[in-house]
Structure formats: C-alpha cells, structure tokens
C-alpha cells in the first residue's frame, strides 16, 4: 500500500478536487480514452443513467497545468427493493498517459474517506478484485446481491464503511440518486445520462498526491 508520504514524493504536482461543470467535457473525453465507447453498455451504467452522483462524491485529479487526468464518482443506490442505502463506485479512470503515478489509488482513498465522512455505510463496485482488494473490497459481502444486467460475479465487490452494514442485504441494486434536470442532461450529452458532479458536490479541498 502506498503511503501518503510516498505519493507526495512521486507526484507532488497532482491535486484532487471536487468536479465542477467546466470539467464535464474533459471528464467524458478522459473516460473515452481510458475505457472506450463500450463503457456506456456496462450494467453499472444502468444505475447511473439520468442520475446525479451522490452529493460531494464526484472527484477530479488535476495535473500542474490544471488538466483533468483522473476521475471517480459514487452514486446512490438501494440494495434491493426498499432495501438499505449504499453507494456504487465508478467509473474510476486515469488518463493512459498518466498511468503508474498512483493517481487511481489516491482517487480511491479520497473517495472512500469522503464517503465515510459523509456518513455512508457501504460502497459497491464492479471491477478487478486484486486491484480493489488493497482498499478493502471483497466479493464476500455481495453473495445475495446482484446488478441489473450482465456482470461477472467475482468482480462484484463491496466495502463496509460501517461493520455489518451489508448483513442481510439481498436483491438487485436499484438507482436512488437525484435525477438530472433537462438542462443538465443537455450539458452532459443528453441520452448518455452522465451527471454533473461538482455543481452539487461540496468542495473536498486540495489533496496533493
């Protein structure tokens, strides 16, 4: 696990801040470079489409020139019909040209810390188990839960921010975040359903890597 001191020494010119409206186009371009157009067909997208990220949980990593080189957002969901609230994380992406600088790890740690500070109880995601295990995510807590679409069961992971938060949780994840207004949908690309993060997100402050 990288320590904060190590990260500062290797990437002192990178900061993590709350996303704002001016970041929308850059964020979408970054996601296209990092993940390709098929990203919009993922089952996680069904829970994000037409919704805003959870308040305060849309983050951007910027380089010394102020360019967006990393992004992560978390979304409000329910665990089954009428079930408890949780967060769905994703996408997490780093510009291919900036890989290896610890930016993804820093975004993850900041996102988890902010989610805990805001009182959320659990985070779920679909992703590479060995990578996300370093942050405490495991498939052991998702056995009775499922995504609304095709996904790989061993990539469906969860982290309890409050011990026992996922005990007894079962069913298909349901979107529960605030819906986008018409103007926000237009600014974000309309049918793609991407959300405006920082217009709602309280600034998290600058976090040097």
XYZ file of C-alpha atoms in Angstrom:
209
model
C 0.000 0.000 0.000
C 1.359 3.429 -0.924
C 1.708 5.802 1.961
C 0.716 9.449 1.649
C 4.379 10.440 2.034
C 5.446 8.191 -0.869
C 2.701 9.560 -3.095
C 3.642 13.149 -2.357
C 7.258 12.436 -3.290
C 6.363 10.848 -6.625
C 3.527 13.123 -7.814
C 3.653 16.402 -5.910
C 2.106 18.325 -8.819
C -1.196 16.383 -8.794
C -4.207 17.530 -6.758
C -7.663 16.042 -6.173
C -10.615 18.430 -6.094
C -14.399 18.351 -6.456
C -15.567 18.127 -10.053
C -17.267 21.214 -11.477
C -19.387 21.992 -14.533
C -16.357 23.052 -16.543
C -14.926 19.532 -16.131
C -17.747 17.712 -17.931
C -16.280 17.662 -21.447
C -12.767 16.868 -20.211
C -14.065 14.078 -17.999
C -16.031 12.489 -20.829
C -13.021 12.665 -23.147
C -10.823 11.139 -20.444
C -13.276 8.265 -19.925
C -13.384 7.609 -23.674
C -9.581 7.479 -23.836
C -9.268 5.243 -20.787
C -12.253 2.918 -21.275
C -13.514 3.229 -24.832
C -17.089 3.618 -26.107
C -18.219 0.253 -24.697
C -18.189 1.791 -21.214
C -21.738 3.038 -21.791
C -23.014 -0.525 -22.186
C -21.881 -1.750 -18.765
C -24.518 -2.865 -16.259
C -23.301 -0.179 -13.841
C -24.353 2.444 -16.366
C -27.996 1.441 -15.862
C -27.719 2.678 -12.286
C -26.043 5.952 -13.298
C -28.015 6.938 -16.373
C -30.072 10.077 -15.835
C -28.849 10.497 -12.243
C -26.539 12.838 -10.371
C -23.609 11.471 -8.366
C -24.023 11.289 -4.623
C -23.524 14.772 -3.222
C -19.878 15.580 -2.562
C -18.628 12.404 -4.247
C -17.538 13.434 -7.745
C -13.764 13.926 -7.780
C -11.214 15.002 -10.374
C -7.417 14.666 -10.320
C -5.619 17.581 -11.974
C -2.019 17.927 -13.071
C 0.168 21.014 -12.702
C -1.400 22.538 -15.836
C -4.895 22.137 -14.385
C -5.872 19.369 -16.831
C -8.175 16.567 -15.681
C -6.163 13.335 -15.684
C -8.259 11.194 -13.334
C -11.873 10.837 -12.284
C -14.041 8.894 -9.859
C -17.697 9.277 -8.894
C -20.006 7.478 -6.488
C -23.756 7.017 -6.900
C -26.665 6.484 -4.521
C -28.310 3.056 -4.769
C -30.665 0.842 -2.781
C -29.809 -2.759 -2.023
C -32.903 -4.471 -3.350
C -36.450 -3.128 -3.496
C -36.870 -0.883 -0.461
C -33.540 -2.069 0.915
C -30.850 -0.080 2.742
C -28.903 2.711 1.096
C -25.382 2.264 -0.252
C -23.029 3.735 -2.837
C -21.954 2.390 -6.238
C -18.452 3.490 -7.234
C -17.444 4.104 -10.815
C -16.106 4.684 -13.220
C -12.616 5.120 -11.818
C -10.319 6.165 -14.653
C -6.885 7.670 -15.170
C -5.570 9.137 -18.400
C -3.439 6.441 -20.091
C -0.566 8.928 -20.321
C -0.555 9.329 -16.525
C -0.678 5.653 -15.527
C 1.749 4.481 -12.854
C 1.781 7.691 -10.799
C -0.576 6.412 -8.087
C -3.439 8.644 -9.226
C -6.070 5.888 -9.247
C -5.118 4.798 -5.734
C -5.224 8.367 -4.474
C -8.670 8.917 -6.012
C -9.919 5.720 -4.377
C -8.611 6.626 -0.939
C -10.039 10.134 -1.142
C -13.413 8.835 -2.334
C -13.612 6.247 0.453
C -12.602 8.792 3.078
C -15.197 11.306 1.853
C -17.937 8.662 1.731
C -17.189 7.670 5.322
C -17.071 11.295 6.451
C -20.461 11.960 4.850
C -21.992 9.078 6.796
C -22.405 6.441 4.092
C -22.346 2.836 5.275
C -21.144 0.745 2.313
C -19.651 1.022 -1.179
C -20.109 -1.465 -4.028
C -18.438 -1.681 -7.422
C -17.763 -3.983 -10.353
C -14.045 -4.235 -11.001
C -10.776 -6.122 -10.787
C -10.741 -7.952 -7.440
C -6.936 -7.997 -6.903
C -6.708 -4.245 -7.521
C -9.602 -3.241 -5.274
C -8.650 -5.671 -2.512
C -5.937 -3.202 -1.448
C -8.722 -0.813 -0.423
C -10.661 -3.477 1.481
C -13.158 -4.539 -1.204
C -14.210 -8.180 -1.353
C -16.803 -10.357 -3.100
C -17.614 -11.971 0.227
C -20.338 -9.427 1.045
C -22.205 -9.445 -2.282
C -23.400 -13.053 -2.484
C -27.079 -12.165 -2.015
C -26.920 -9.032 -4.159
C -26.879 -8.609 -7.931
C -26.509 -5.986 -10.653
C -29.323 -5.061 -13.097
C -27.672 -6.592 -16.154
C -24.825 -8.892 -17.184
C -21.716 -8.831 -14.993
C -19.049 -11.172 -13.669
C -19.919 -12.377 -10.174
C -16.304 -12.449 -8.953
C -15.912 -8.788 -9.950
C -18.907 -7.616 -7.902
C -17.236 -6.275 -4.760
C -18.152 -4.380 -1.620
C -16.586 -2.477 1.253
C -18.400 -1.924 4.543
C -17.679 1.532 5.927
C -19.732 0.534 8.970
C -19.199 -3.054 10.177
C -22.243 -5.200 9.457
C -23.765 -2.680 7.035
C -24.342 -5.374 4.388
C -25.551 -8.155 6.653
C -28.869 -9.473 5.379
C -28.781 -7.269 2.272
C -30.228 -9.010 -0.770
C -31.758 -8.299 -4.151
C -30.951 -6.299 -7.281
C -29.346 -2.882 -6.878
C -31.725 -0.004 -7.611
C -30.801 3.562 -8.576
C -31.863 6.039 -5.910
C -29.854 9.172 -6.709
C -31.313 12.521 -7.653
C -32.401 12.736 -11.274
C -30.819 15.097 -13.772
C -32.808 18.082 -14.953
C -33.264 18.780 -18.649
C -30.540 21.442 -18.755
C -28.057 19.150 -17.003
C -28.847 16.294 -19.401
C -28.174 18.606 -22.340
C -24.863 19.829 -20.936
C -23.784 16.287 -20.173
C -24.594 14.797 -23.536
C -28.282 14.074 -23.099
C -29.005 10.403 -23.724
C -25.690 9.281 -22.284
C -27.061 10.058 -18.843
C -23.793 11.294 -17.402
C -24.196 13.544 -14.407
C -22.997 16.906 -13.282
C -20.873 16.219 -10.276
C -19.405 19.388 -8.958
C -22.412 21.601 -9.466
C -23.709 19.758 -6.417
C -20.577 18.477 -4.771
C -19.245 20.388 -1.772
C -15.527 21.091 -2.350
C -13.332 18.460 -0.729
C -10.274 20.680 -0.604
C -6.986 20.148 -2.393
C -5.265 16.849 -1.717
C -1.716 16.537 -3.007
C -0.605 13.110 -4.167
